Coordinates of C-alpha atoms in Angstrom, one line a residue:
Chain A
M27 CA 0.0 0.0 0.0
T28 CA 2.2 2.9 -1.2
A29 CA -0.3 5.7 -1.5
G30 CA -3.0 3.9 0.4
A31 CA -1.9 5.2 3.7
T32 CA -2.8 8.8 2.6
G33 CA -6.1 7.9 1.3
T34 CA -5.4 8.4 -2.3
V35 CA -6.4 5.6 -4.4
L36 CA -5.6 7.0 -8.0
R37 CA -3.2 9.7 -8.7
V38 CA -2.9 10.9 -12.1
R39 CA -0.3 13.6 -13.3
D40 CA 0.6 15.0 -16.5
L41 CA -1.3 12.4 -18.5
A42 CA -0.8 12.7 -22.2
V43 CA -2.4 10.5 -24.8
G44 CA -1.6 11.2 -28.5
V45 CA -1.0 9.7 -32.0
R46 CA 2.1 11.1 -33.8
D47 CA 1.9 14.9 -33.5
T48 CA -1.8 15.1 -32.3
D49 CA -2.6 15.3 -28.7
L50 CA -5.6 13.5 -27.8
V51 CA -5.6 13.9 -24.0
L52 CA -3.7 16.4 -21.8
V53 CA -4.7 15.9 -18.3
D54 CA -2.6 17.9 -15.5
A55 CA -3.6 16.2 -12.5
F56 CA -6.3 14.5 -10.7
D57 CA -6.6 12.3 -7.6
I58 CA -9.4 10.0 -6.5
A59 CA -9.6 9.2 -2.7
R60 CA -10.6 5.9 -1.1
G61 CA -14.3 5.2 -1.5
E62 CA -14.8 8.5 -3.5
R63 CA -17.2 8.5 -6.4
V64 CA -16.0 10.8 -9.2
G65 CA -17.8 11.4 -12.5
L66 CA -16.1 12.3 -15.8
I67 CA -18.4 14.0 -18.1
G68 CA -18.3 15.5 -21.6
E69 CA -19.7 15.1 -25.2
S70 CA -18.4 12.1 -27.2
G71 CA -15.0 13.0 -28.6
S72 CA -13.9 15.0 -25.5
G73 CA -11.4 12.3 -24.3
K74 CA -13.1 10.8 -21.4
S75 CA -13.0 7.2 -22.7
L76 CA -9.3 7.7 -23.7
T77 CA -8.5 8.9 -20.1
A78 CA -10.3 5.8 -18.4
L79 CA -8.5 3.5 -20.9
A80 CA -5.2 5.1 -20.3
V81 CA -5.7 4.7 -16.4
M82 CA -6.4 0.9 -17.2
G83 CA -3.5 0.5 -19.6
L84 CA -5.9 -0.6 -22.3
L85 CA -5.0 2.0 -25.0
D86 CA -4.3 0.9 -28.5
E87 CA -0.8 0.1 -29.3
G88 CA -0.7 3.0 -31.9
L89 CA -1.2 5.5 -29.3
Q90 CA 1.7 7.2 -27.3
V91 CA 1.1 7.7 -23.5
S92 CA 3.3 9.6 -21.1
G93 CA 2.8 10.9 -17.5
S94 CA 2.2 9.1 -14.4
V95 CA -0.8 7.0 -13.3
R96 CA -0.3 5.7 -9.7
L97 CA -2.8 3.1 -8.0
A98 CA -2.8 2.4 -4.4
G99 CA -1.4 -1.1 -3.7
V100 CA 0.7 -1.2 -6.8
D101 CA 4.4 -0.5 -6.5
H102 CA 4.9 0.8 -10.2
D103 CA 3.6 3.2 -12.5
L104 CA 0.7 2.1 -14.8
V105 CA 2.0 4.3 -17.7
G106 CA 4.5 2.3 -19.5
A107 CA 4.0 -1.1 -17.6
D108 CA 4.0 -4.1 -19.9
D109 CA 1.0 -6.4 -20.4
R110 CA 2.4 -8.9 -18.0
R111 CA 2.6 -6.4 -15.0
M112 CA -0.7 -4.8 -15.9
A113 CA -2.6 -8.3 -16.1
R114 CA -1.6 -8.5 -12.4
V115 CA -3.1 -5.1 -11.6
R116 CA -6.4 -5.3 -14.0
G117 CA -9.2 -7.3 -12.2
R118 CA -7.4 -7.1 -8.8
H119 CA -6.6 -3.6 -8.0
V120 CA -8.6 -1.8 -10.6
A121 CA -11.5 -3.3 -12.5
M122 CA -13.6 -1.9 -15.4
V123 CA -17.5 -2.1 -16.3
F124 CA -18.1 -1.3 -20.0
Q125 CA -21.1 -0.2 -21.7
E126 CA -21.9 -3.1 -23.7
P127 CA -22.1 -6.2 -21.2
M128 CA -22.5 -8.8 -24.2
T129 CA -19.0 -7.9 -25.5
A130 CA -17.5 -7.9 -22.1
L131 CA -18.6 -11.5 -21.2
N132 CA -17.3 -14.7 -23.0
P133 CA -20.4 -16.2 -24.9
T134 CA -19.0 -19.7 -24.4
M135 CA -18.6 -19.7 -20.8
R136 CA -21.1 -20.2 -18.1
V137 CA -21.2 -16.8 -16.2
G138 CA -20.6 -18.4 -12.7
D139 CA -17.2 -19.8 -14.1
Q140 CA -16.4 -16.2 -15.6
V141 CA -16.8 -14.7 -12.0
A142 CA -14.9 -17.4 -10.4
E143 CA -12.1 -17.3 -13.0
T144 CA -11.4 -13.7 -12.0
M145 CA -10.7 -14.8 -8.5
L146 CA -8.5 -17.9 -9.5
L147 CA -6.4 -16.0 -11.9
H148 CA -5.4 -13.6 -9.0
G149 CA -5.3 -16.2 -6.5
S150 CA -7.7 -14.7 -4.1
R151 CA -9.6 -18.0 -3.7
G152 CA -7.4 -21.1 -3.3
S153 CA -9.5 -23.9 -4.8
R154 CA -12.0 -24.1 -7.8
S155 CA -14.8 -25.0 -5.4
A156 CA -14.2 -22.1 -3.1
A157 CA -14.2 -19.7 -6.1
R158 CA -17.4 -21.2 -7.5
S159 CA -19.3 -20.7 -4.3
A160 CA -17.9 -17.2 -3.9
A161 CA -19.2 -16.5 -7.3
V162 CA -22.7 -17.6 -6.3
D163 CA -22.4 -15.3 -3.4
L164 CA -21.3 -12.3 -5.6
L165 CA -24.3 -12.9 -7.9
R166 CA -26.5 -12.9 -5.0
Q167 CA -24.9 -9.5 -3.7
V168 CA -25.7 -7.9 -7.2
H169 CA -29.4 -9.0 -6.9
I170 CA -29.4 -11.7 -9.4
P171 CA -32.5 -13.8 -8.7
D172 CA -31.8 -17.5 -8.1
P173 CA -28.1 -17.0 -8.2
E174 CA -27.3 -21.0 -8.1
Q175 CA -29.5 -21.4 -11.3
A176 CA -28.0 -18.1 -12.9
A177 CA -24.4 -19.1 -12.4
R178 CA -24.8 -22.1 -14.8
A179 CA -26.5 -19.8 -17.5
Y180 CA -24.5 -18.6 -20.6
P181 CA -24.6 -14.8 -21.3
H182 CA -27.1 -14.9 -24.1
Q183 CA -29.6 -16.6 -21.6
L184 CA -29.7 -13.5 -19.4
S185 CA -31.3 -10.1 -20.1
G186 CA -29.2 -6.9 -20.6
G187 CA -29.6 -5.8 -17.0
Q188 CA -28.6 -9.2 -15.5
R189 CA -25.4 -9.3 -18.0
Q190 CA -24.4 -6.0 -16.6
R191 CA -25.0 -7.3 -13.0
V192 CA -22.5 -10.2 -13.9
V193 CA -20.1 -8.0 -15.2
I194 CA -20.3 -5.8 -12.0
A195 CA -19.9 -9.1 -9.9
I196 CA -16.8 -9.9 -11.9
A197 CA -15.4 -6.3 -11.3
L198 CA -16.1 -6.5 -7.7
A199 CA -14.8 -9.9 -7.1
N200 CA -11.4 -9.2 -5.9
D201 CA -12.4 -6.1 -3.9
P202 CA -10.5 -3.6 -6.2
A203 CA -9.5 -0.3 -4.8
L204 CA -11.0 1.5 -8.0
L205 CA -13.7 0.8 -10.2
V206 CA -13.7 2.4 -13.7
C207 CA -17.3 2.4 -15.3
D208 CA -17.6 3.6 -18.9
E209 CA -21.2 4.4 -19.6
P210 CA -22.3 1.3 -17.7
T211 CA -26.1 1.9 -17.9
T212 CA -26.3 3.7 -21.2
A213 CA -27.7 0.7 -23.0
L214 CA -30.3 -0.2 -20.2
D215 CA -34.0 0.6 -19.8
V216 CA -34.5 3.3 -17.2
T217 CA -35.9 1.1 -14.4
V218 CA -33.1 -1.4 -15.0
Q219 CA -30.7 1.4 -14.9
A220 CA -31.7 2.5 -11.5
Q221 CA -31.4 -0.9 -10.1
V222 CA -27.9 -1.5 -11.7
L223 CA -26.8 1.8 -10.5
D224 CA -27.8 1.1 -7.0
V225 CA -26.0 -2.5 -7.2
L226 CA -23.0 -0.6 -8.4
V227 CA -22.9 2.1 -5.7
S228 CA -23.7 -0.1 -2.8
G229 CA -21.1 -2.9 -4.0
A230 CA -18.4 -0.4 -4.2
A231 CA -19.4 1.2 -0.8
A232 CA -19.4 -2.3 0.7
R233 CA -15.7 -2.8 -0.4
G234 CA -14.5 0.7 0.1
A235 CA -13.8 0.9 -3.7
A236 CA -13.6 4.2 -5.3
L237 CA -15.6 4.8 -8.6
L238 CA -14.5 6.8 -11.6
F239 CA -17.8 7.0 -13.5
I240 CA -18.0 8.2 -17.1
T241 CA -21.1 9.1 -18.8
H242 CA -22.6 11.7 -20.8
D243 CA -25.8 11.6 -18.8
L244 CA -25.5 14.6 -16.3
A245 CA -28.5 13.3 -14.1
V246 CA -26.8 10.0 -13.7
V247 CA -23.6 11.5 -12.4
A248 CA -25.4 13.8 -10.2
T249 CA -27.3 10.8 -8.7
V250 CA -24.1 8.6 -8.3
C251 CA -21.3 11.0 -7.7
Q252 CA -19.8 13.2 -5.0
R253 CA -17.2 15.0 -7.3
V254 CA -17.2 15.7 -11.1
L255 CA -14.6 16.5 -13.8
V256 CA -15.7 18.0 -17.0
M257 CA -13.7 17.2 -20.0
Y258 CA -13.6 18.7 -23.4
G259 CA -10.9 18.5 -26.1
G260 CA -8.9 16.4 -24.0
H261 CA -8.6 18.7 -21.2
V262 CA -10.3 18.9 -17.7
V263 CA -12.0 22.2 -18.0
E264 CA -13.8 22.2 -14.7
A265 CA -13.8 20.3 -11.5
G266 CA -15.6 20.3 -8.3
T267 CA -18.3 18.8 -6.1
V268 CA -21.4 18.0 -8.0
Q269 CA -23.3 20.4 -6.0
D270 CA -20.9 23.3 -7.0
V271 CA -20.3 22.4 -10.4
F272 CA -24.0 21.6 -11.3
T273 CA -25.7 24.6 -9.6
R274 CA -23.0 27.3 -10.1
P275 CA -20.8 26.3 -13.2
R276 CA -18.0 28.7 -14.1
H277 CA -16.8 27.3 -17.3
P278 CA -19.1 28.1 -20.5
Y279 CA -18.9 24.5 -21.5
T280 CA -20.1 23.3 -18.3
A281 CA -22.8 25.8 -18.4
G282 CA -23.8 25.0 -21.9
L283 CA -23.8 21.1 -21.2
L284 CA -26.1 21.8 -18.2
A285 CA -28.5 23.9 -20.1
A286 CA -28.7 21.5 -23.2
S287 CA -29.6 18.5 -20.8
D288 CA -32.1 20.4 -19.0
L289 CA -35.3 19.4 -21.0
D290 CA -37.6 21.8 -18.9
A291 CA -35.6 24.9 -19.5
V292 CA -36.1 26.9 -22.8
D293 CA -35.0 30.2 -24.0
D294 CA -37.1 33.1 -24.7
R295 CA -38.1 31.7 -28.1
G296 CA -39.4 28.5 -26.5
R297 CA -36.5 26.4 -27.8
L298 CA -34.2 24.0 -25.9
R299 CA -30.7 25.7 -25.2
T300 CA -27.9 24.1 -27.3
I301 CA -24.2 24.5 -27.5
A302 CA -23.4 26.2 -30.8
G303 CA -21.4 24.0 -33.4
T304 CA -20.2 20.5 -32.9
V305 CA -17.2 18.9 -31.2
P306 CA -14.3 19.0 -33.6
A307 CA -12.6 16.0 -34.9
A308 CA -9.5 14.9 -32.9
G309 CA -6.6 17.3 -33.7
H310 CA -8.9 20.0 -35.0
F311 CA -9.5 21.8 -31.7
P312 CA -8.4 25.4 -31.5
D313 CA -5.1 26.3 -30.0
G314 CA -5.3 28.1 -26.9
C315 CA -8.6 27.5 -25.0
V316 CA -10.0 24.3 -26.8
F317 CA -13.7 25.7 -26.5
R318 CA -13.1 29.1 -27.8
N319 CA -14.6 28.4 -31.3
R320 CA -17.9 27.3 -29.7
C321 CA -18.0 29.6 -26.8
P322 CA -20.4 32.4 -26.2
N323 CA -17.9 34.5 -24.0
A324 CA -14.8 34.0 -26.1
Q325 CA -12.6 36.9 -26.9
D326 CA -9.0 37.7 -28.3
D327 CA -7.2 36.7 -25.3
C328 CA -8.7 33.2 -25.3
A329 CA -6.0 32.2 -28.1
V330 CA -3.7 31.8 -25.0
A331 CA -4.5 28.6 -23.1
P332 CA -6.3 29.7 -19.8
P333 CA -4.6 28.7 -16.6
W334 CA -6.2 26.8 -13.9
T335 CA -8.3 29.0 -11.5
G336 CA -9.0 27.5 -8.1
P337 CA -7.7 26.3 -4.9
H338 CA -6.5 23.0 -6.1
Q339 CA -6.9 20.5 -8.9
A340 CA -9.9 19.0 -7.6
S341 CA -11.9 22.3 -7.6
G342 CA -11.6 25.1 -10.2
Y343 CA -11.8 25.8 -13.8
A344 CA -9.8 26.7 -16.9
C345 CA -11.2 29.8 -18.3
H346 CA -10.4 33.5 -19.0
H347 CA -14.0 34.7 -19.1
P348 CA -16.0 32.4 -16.8
V349 CA -19.7 32.5 -16.0
P350 CA -20.2 34.9 -13.1
A351 CA -19.9 33.2 -9.9
V352 CA -23.5 34.4 -8.7
A353 CA -25.3 33.5 -11.9
E354 CA -27.9 30.7 -11.7
V355 CA -28.2 28.9 -15.0
G356 CA -31.9 28.8 -14.9
R357 CA -32.7 26.0 -12.6
G358 CA -33.7 25.6 -8.9
Chain B
M23 CA -63.4 6.0 -30.3
A24 CA -66.0 5.6 -33.2
E25 CA -65.3 4.4 -36.6
P26 CA -63.4 7.0 -38.6
T27 CA -66.1 9.4 -40.0
T28 CA -65.6 11.6 -43.0
D29 CA -65.3 14.8 -40.8
V30 CA -62.1 14.5 -38.7
L31 CA -60.3 11.5 -39.8
P32 CA -57.6 10.6 -37.1
A33 CA -54.3 10.7 -38.8
V34 CA -53.5 7.2 -37.4
S35 CA -56.2 4.9 -35.9
V36 CA -55.1 1.6 -34.4
R37 CA -57.9 -0.8 -33.4
D38 CA -57.4 -4.0 -31.4
V39 CA -54.0 -4.8 -32.9
T40 CA -52.4 -7.8 -31.6
R41 CA -49.1 -9.4 -32.9
T42 CA -47.8 -12.8 -32.2
Y43 CA -44.4 -14.0 -33.1
R44 CA -43.3 -17.7 -33.3
R45 CA -40.2 -18.6 -31.4
P46 CA -37.9 -21.3 -32.9
R47 CA -39.1 -24.9 -32.0
P48 CA -37.2 -26.0 -28.8
A49 CA -37.2 -29.5 -30.1
P50 CA -38.1 -31.2 -33.4
F51 CA -41.6 -32.4 -32.1
R52 CA -42.5 -29.8 -29.8
P53 CA -44.6 -26.9 -30.8
A54 CA -43.0 -23.6 -31.5
P55 CA -43.8 -21.3 -28.4
L56 CA -45.7 -18.2 -29.3
V57 CA -44.7 -14.8 -27.9
A58 CA -47.2 -11.9 -27.7
A59 CA -45.5 -8.6 -28.6
L60 CA -48.8 -6.7 -28.9
R61 CA -52.1 -7.7 -27.1
G62 CA -54.9 -5.6 -28.1
V63 CA -53.7 -2.1 -28.7
S64 CA -56.1 0.7 -29.6
L65 CA -55.1 4.4 -30.2
D66 CA -56.1 7.4 -32.1
V67 CA -53.8 10.2 -33.3
A68 CA -55.4 13.2 -34.3
P69 CA -54.2 15.4 -37.2
G70 CA -51.7 17.8 -36.1
Q71 CA -51.1 16.1 -32.6
R72 CA -47.6 15.2 -31.3
F73 CA -48.1 11.8 -30.0
G74 CA -45.5 10.1 -28.0
I75 CA -45.2 6.2 -27.4
V76 CA -43.2 5.3 -24.3
G77 CA -42.0 1.9 -23.2
E78 CA -39.0 -0.1 -22.3
S79 CA -37.3 -2.9 -24.4
G80 CA -39.9 -5.7 -25.0
S81 CA -42.9 -3.3 -24.4
G82 CA -44.0 -3.7 -28.1
K83 CA -43.5 -0.1 -29.0
S84 CA -41.1 -0.8 -31.9
T85 CA -43.6 -3.6 -33.3
L86 CA -46.6 -1.1 -33.0
L87 CA -44.5 1.6 -35.0
R88 CA -43.6 -1.0 -37.7
I89 CA -47.1 -2.0 -38.0
I90 CA -48.3 1.7 -38.2
A91 CA -45.7 2.1 -41.0
A92 CA -46.8 -1.1 -42.7
L93 CA -43.3 -2.7 -42.4
E94 CA -45.0 -5.4 -40.6
R95 CA -48.6 -6.9 -40.6
P96 CA -50.6 -7.3 -37.4
T97 CA -51.9 -10.7 -36.4
S98 CA -55.3 -9.3 -36.0
G99 CA -56.9 -5.8 -35.7
T100 CA -56.8 -2.8 -38.1
V101 CA -54.7 0.2 -38.7
H102 CA -56.3 3.2 -40.6
V103 CA -53.9 6.0 -41.8
E104 CA -55.8 9.0 -43.0
G105 CA -58.9 6.7 -43.3
N106 CA -57.4 4.0 -45.4
D107 CA -57.2 0.6 -43.9
I108 CA -53.4 -0.1 -44.4
T109 CA -53.5 -3.8 -43.0
A110 CA -55.8 -4.8 -45.9
L111 CA -53.5 -3.5 -48.6
P112 CA -51.0 -5.5 -50.5
E113 CA -47.5 -4.2 -50.5
R114 CA -47.7 -2.8 -54.0
R115 CA -50.5 -0.5 -53.0
L116 CA -48.7 0.9 -50.1
R117 CA -47.2 3.8 -52.1
G118 CA -49.9 6.2 -51.1
L119 CA -49.0 5.4 -47.4
R120 CA -45.3 5.9 -48.0
Q121 CA -46.1 9.5 -49.5
R122 CA -48.2 10.3 -46.5
L123 CA -46.0 8.7 -43.8
Q124 CA -42.3 8.6 -43.4
L125 CA -40.0 7.3 -40.9
V126 CA -36.8 8.5 -39.1
F127 CA -35.1 5.7 -37.4
Q128 CA -32.7 5.7 -34.2
D129 CA -29.4 4.9 -35.8
P130 CA -28.7 7.2 -38.8
M131 CA -25.7 5.2 -39.8
G132 CA -27.7 1.9 -40.0
S133 CA -30.4 3.6 -42.2
L134 CA -28.3 5.7 -44.5
D135 CA -26.6 3.8 -47.4
P136 CA -22.9 4.3 -46.9
R137 CA -22.3 4.0 -50.7
M138 CA -24.8 6.8 -51.6
R139 CA -24.2 10.5 -51.8
V140 CA -26.3 12.4 -49.4
G141 CA -28.0 14.2 -52.2
D142 CA -29.2 10.8 -53.7
I143 CA -30.2 9.5 -50.2
V144 CA -32.5 12.5 -49.8
A145 CA -33.8 12.3 -53.3
E146 CA -34.5 8.5 -52.9
P147 CA -38.1 8.5 -51.8
L148 CA -38.9 10.8 -54.6
V149 CA -37.1 8.7 -57.3
A150 CA -38.9 5.6 -55.6
Q151 CA -42.2 7.2 -56.3
G152 CA -41.5 8.1 -59.8
H153 CA -40.8 11.8 -59.3
A154 CA -37.9 13.4 -61.0
A155 CA -35.7 14.5 -58.2
P156 CA -35.0 18.2 -58.9
R157 CA -31.8 19.4 -57.4
D158 CA -33.5 22.3 -56.0
R159 CA -35.8 20.3 -53.9
V160 CA -32.8 18.4 -52.3
A161 CA -31.1 21.7 -51.6
E162 CA -34.3 23.0 -50.0
L163 CA -34.6 19.9 -47.8
L164 CA -31.0 20.0 -46.8
Q165 CA -31.4 23.8 -46.1
A166 CA -34.6 23.0 -44.0
V167 CA -32.6 20.7 -41.7
G168 CA -29.7 23.0 -41.2
L169 CA -27.2 21.6 -43.7
S170 CA -25.5 23.4 -46.4
A171 CA -26.3 22.6 -50.0
D172 CA -22.9 21.2 -50.7
A173 CA -23.7 18.4 -48.3
A174 CA -25.5 16.8 -51.1
N175 CA -22.2 15.6 -52.7
R176 CA -20.7 14.0 -49.6
Y177 CA -21.2 10.6 -48.1
P178 CA -22.8 9.9 -44.7
H179 CA -19.4 8.8 -43.0
Q180 CA -18.4 12.3 -43.5
F181 CA -20.9 13.6 -41.1
S182 CA -21.4 13.5 -37.4
G183 CA -24.2 11.6 -35.6
G184 CA -26.3 14.7 -35.2
Q185 CA -25.7 15.8 -38.7
R186 CA -26.6 12.1 -40.1
Q187 CA -29.8 12.3 -38.0
R188 CA -30.5 15.6 -39.9
I189 CA -29.9 13.7 -43.2
S190 CA -32.6 11.1 -42.2
I191 CA -35.1 13.8 -41.4
A192 CA -34.6 15.6 -44.7
R193 CA -35.1 12.3 -46.4
A194 CA -38.2 11.6 -44.5
L195 CA -39.5 14.9 -45.5
A196 CA -38.8 14.7 -49.3
P197 CA -42.1 13.1 -50.4
R198 CA -44.0 16.0 -48.1
P199 CA -45.4 13.5 -45.7
H200 CA -48.4 14.4 -43.4
I201 CA -47.2 12.2 -40.7
L202 CA -43.8 11.9 -39.5
V203 CA -42.9 8.7 -37.2
A204 CA -39.9 8.9 -35.3
D205 CA -38.3 5.9 -33.7
E206 CA -35.8 6.8 -30.8
P207 CA -34.4 9.6 -33.1
V208 CA -32.2 11.2 -30.4
S209 CA -31.3 8.0 -28.1
A210 CA -27.7 7.7 -29.9
L211 CA -26.7 11.5 -29.5
D212 CA -25.1 13.7 -27.2
V213 CA -27.1 15.9 -24.9
S214 CA -26.1 19.1 -26.8
V215 CA -26.8 17.6 -30.1
R216 CA -30.0 16.0 -28.8
A217 CA -31.4 19.5 -27.9
Q218 CA -30.5 20.8 -31.5
V219 CA -32.3 17.8 -33.1
L220 CA -35.2 18.1 -30.8
N221 CA -35.5 21.8 -31.7
L222 CA -35.3 20.8 -35.4
V223 CA -38.0 18.3 -35.0
A224 CA -40.4 20.7 -33.1
D225 CA -39.8 23.5 -35.7
L226 CA -40.5 21.4 -38.7
V227 CA -43.6 19.7 -37.3
D228 CA -44.9 23.4 -36.7
E229 CA -43.7 24.8 -39.9
L230 CA -45.1 21.8 -42.1
S231 CA -48.2 21.2 -39.9
L232 CA -47.0 17.6 -39.5
T233 CA -48.5 14.9 -37.3
L234 CA -45.7 13.5 -35.3
V235 CA -45.5 9.9 -33.7
F236 CA -42.6 10.0 -31.6
V237 CA -41.5 6.5 -30.0
S238 CA -38.9 6.7 -27.1
H239 CA -37.8 4.9 -24.1
D240 CA -37.2 8.4 -22.4
L241 CA -40.3 9.8 -20.9
S242 CA -38.5 13.1 -20.3
V243 CA -37.7 13.5 -23.9
V244 CA -41.3 12.7 -25.1
R245 CA -42.5 15.2 -22.5
R246 CA -40.4 17.9 -24.2
V247 CA -41.7 17.0 -27.8
C248 CA -45.1 15.6 -27.3
D249 CA -48.6 16.8 -26.2
T250 CA -50.0 13.3 -25.8
V251 CA -48.4 10.1 -24.6
A252 CA -49.3 6.5 -24.5
V253 CA -47.3 4.5 -21.9
M254 CA -46.8 0.8 -23.1
H255 CA -45.9 -2.2 -20.9
A256 CA -45.8 -5.9 -21.9
G257 CA -47.7 -5.4 -25.3
E258 CA -50.4 -3.2 -24.0
V259 CA -51.1 0.5 -23.6
V260 CA -51.3 0.9 -19.8
E261 CA -51.9 4.7 -19.8
T262 CA -52.7 7.4 -22.1
G263 CA -53.0 11.2 -21.5
S264 CA -51.4 14.7 -21.8
T265 CA -47.7 14.3 -21.4
S266 CA -47.9 16.8 -18.6
Q267 CA -50.4 14.8 -16.7
V268 CA -48.8 11.5 -17.2
Y269 CA -45.4 12.6 -16.2
D270 CA -46.6 14.7 -13.0
D271 CA -49.4 12.6 -11.9
P272 CA -49.1 9.0 -13.2
Q273 CA -52.1 6.7 -12.5
H274 CA -51.1 3.3 -13.5
D275 CA -48.5 1.4 -11.3
Y276 CA -46.2 0.7 -14.1
T277 CA -46.0 4.3 -15.1
K278 CA -45.4 5.3 -11.6
R279 CA -42.4 3.1 -11.4
L280 CA -41.2 4.4 -14.7
V281 CA -41.4 8.0 -13.7
S282 CA -39.8 7.5 -10.1
S283 CA -36.7 5.6 -11.7
I284 CA -35.8 8.5 -14.1
P285 CA -32.6 10.4 -12.8
T286 CA -33.0 14.0 -13.1
L287 CA -30.6 16.8 -12.1
R288 CA -32.9 18.5 -10.0
R289 CA -33.8 15.4 -8.1
A290 CA -30.1 14.5 -7.7
L291 CA -29.1 17.7 -6.3
A292 CA -31.9 17.6 -3.9
G293 CA -30.3 14.3 -2.5
V294 CA -32.1 11.5 -4.3
T295 CA -29.6 8.8 -4.5
A296 CA -29.4 5.5 -6.7
R297 CA -30.8 3.6 -3.8
D298 CA -34.1 5.9 -4.0
L299 CA -34.4 5.5 -7.8
A300 CA -34.0 1.6 -7.5
A301 CA -36.6 1.7 -4.8
G302 CA -39.0 3.6 -7.2
A303 CA -38.3 1.1 -10.0
A304 CA -39.2 -1.6 -7.6
G305 CA -42.5 0.1 -6.9
E306 CA -41.7 1.0 -3.4
V307 CA -43.0 4.3 -2.3
A308 CA -39.8 6.5 -2.0

């Protein structure tokens, strides 16, 4: 437990992901504390999934990664670690829940065996039979009805919500310090989503696992997370507690996202608020402030990259012309 | 609820529609099990109405939509579109329907031919119906959905998800339909793009006096776009009413569960947790 003593589970510093001469992600710094639930939000193409994959060491070979990602309980940097070392980290110290459970599960293997396999691979259960009964236990904890029966089922025999519960059971199997969830409920129905989110939050809480929760659904982030990082163009443009960022956004991008996702608020012409333009393709973001070509507040000085304004990396924003601190963005 | 009269014909009138599918036989000599996707659905959509159909996967909403668009036949029951019984018509006589009623699908990449130029895609419904496809009309349609006229020479993959959905909408509007049927048109889009497309749909429905049938799993989106909503569950319509009434004061047990499991910013900031939503989804009073 290197960083564990201080209560920090994940420490990311100067993380850069790029192809050839194009930077895709440039994250200065963020930390996640033990048991903390942190949301990572932004539109498609803003770099949130790349950031998560970089943390997991799952990036495509063609991408260059630099910087530092340290995880509690792991004595080496995750950036640059080879596959053999990462295989010992993934599934044990950090686990991931993806959007599409059908592709995350092995279609030719019974789900109980898949849960048991995770524990056997990392040696957290000594024998096959111990791992099997632990697997049934885990399936029960994620509220799969009749877990003994379900453990013998193949993934295609389960519904989408049940499959995602199995993936969560696999992720929780070795009591990881960090759970990375990339749009885990986007493919699910809303009533199923509610139950899966509940299982995820309570499962992580029971183990003291921290959550890094990626989604474009602000309402889900607000329901699940305590803190939030807003990403755009590969940069963290705003960070803070959910309460602060979602009620008093300072970065115009955050304010735009909030306004666009509020289906109750309309402008004076009775139309939903939108963010002008679209997310540029990778490598086509403007220099200086990445948001300036879509920003309502942009001025000439935005051609210079704005510095971070705020007491520390966990709270603040990067903008020359922020939304006034007192402004309410049209919601109670 | 009477038979369609000559006075005010409902744009779409669905009567006692059922649809059963046959599953594959479990064993060579056992009968194939039947699955009832729709169990007696009746509803009326008045001209100019914005009618939402909400339900989760497996509720039968997509089957109903495919039957309304005559892409599929009901096992029993009738569907009238502007007074014509489309369930009785053979495929070759559906041309009139295709002119009156057009569809927009969820996944624009799956419904736009990747090898056709956007101009040809948008003109295709016109060509299929034997009209010459004037370039002016294509340019006009592209402009109506907020794309530039030179988009006509490009291919679908050169556009973002939101732009592709605009192309689908332009194509649907090409034959000047009276009724626009949209199947989850914004579910695959980011929130900011979602707002743009919803604004566009609302504008076009207003300007062209269209009747809108909007299918979605997301009650909060339907509430924004539609004035009336039917909630479907297990192949039946369990509740119909004005969207605000159904959203704010749901009557049916299932609608209550649906509404209380929707995460919203407002409720989350007021302290509603995932546990509370799950309790709502399970039907426990939160």
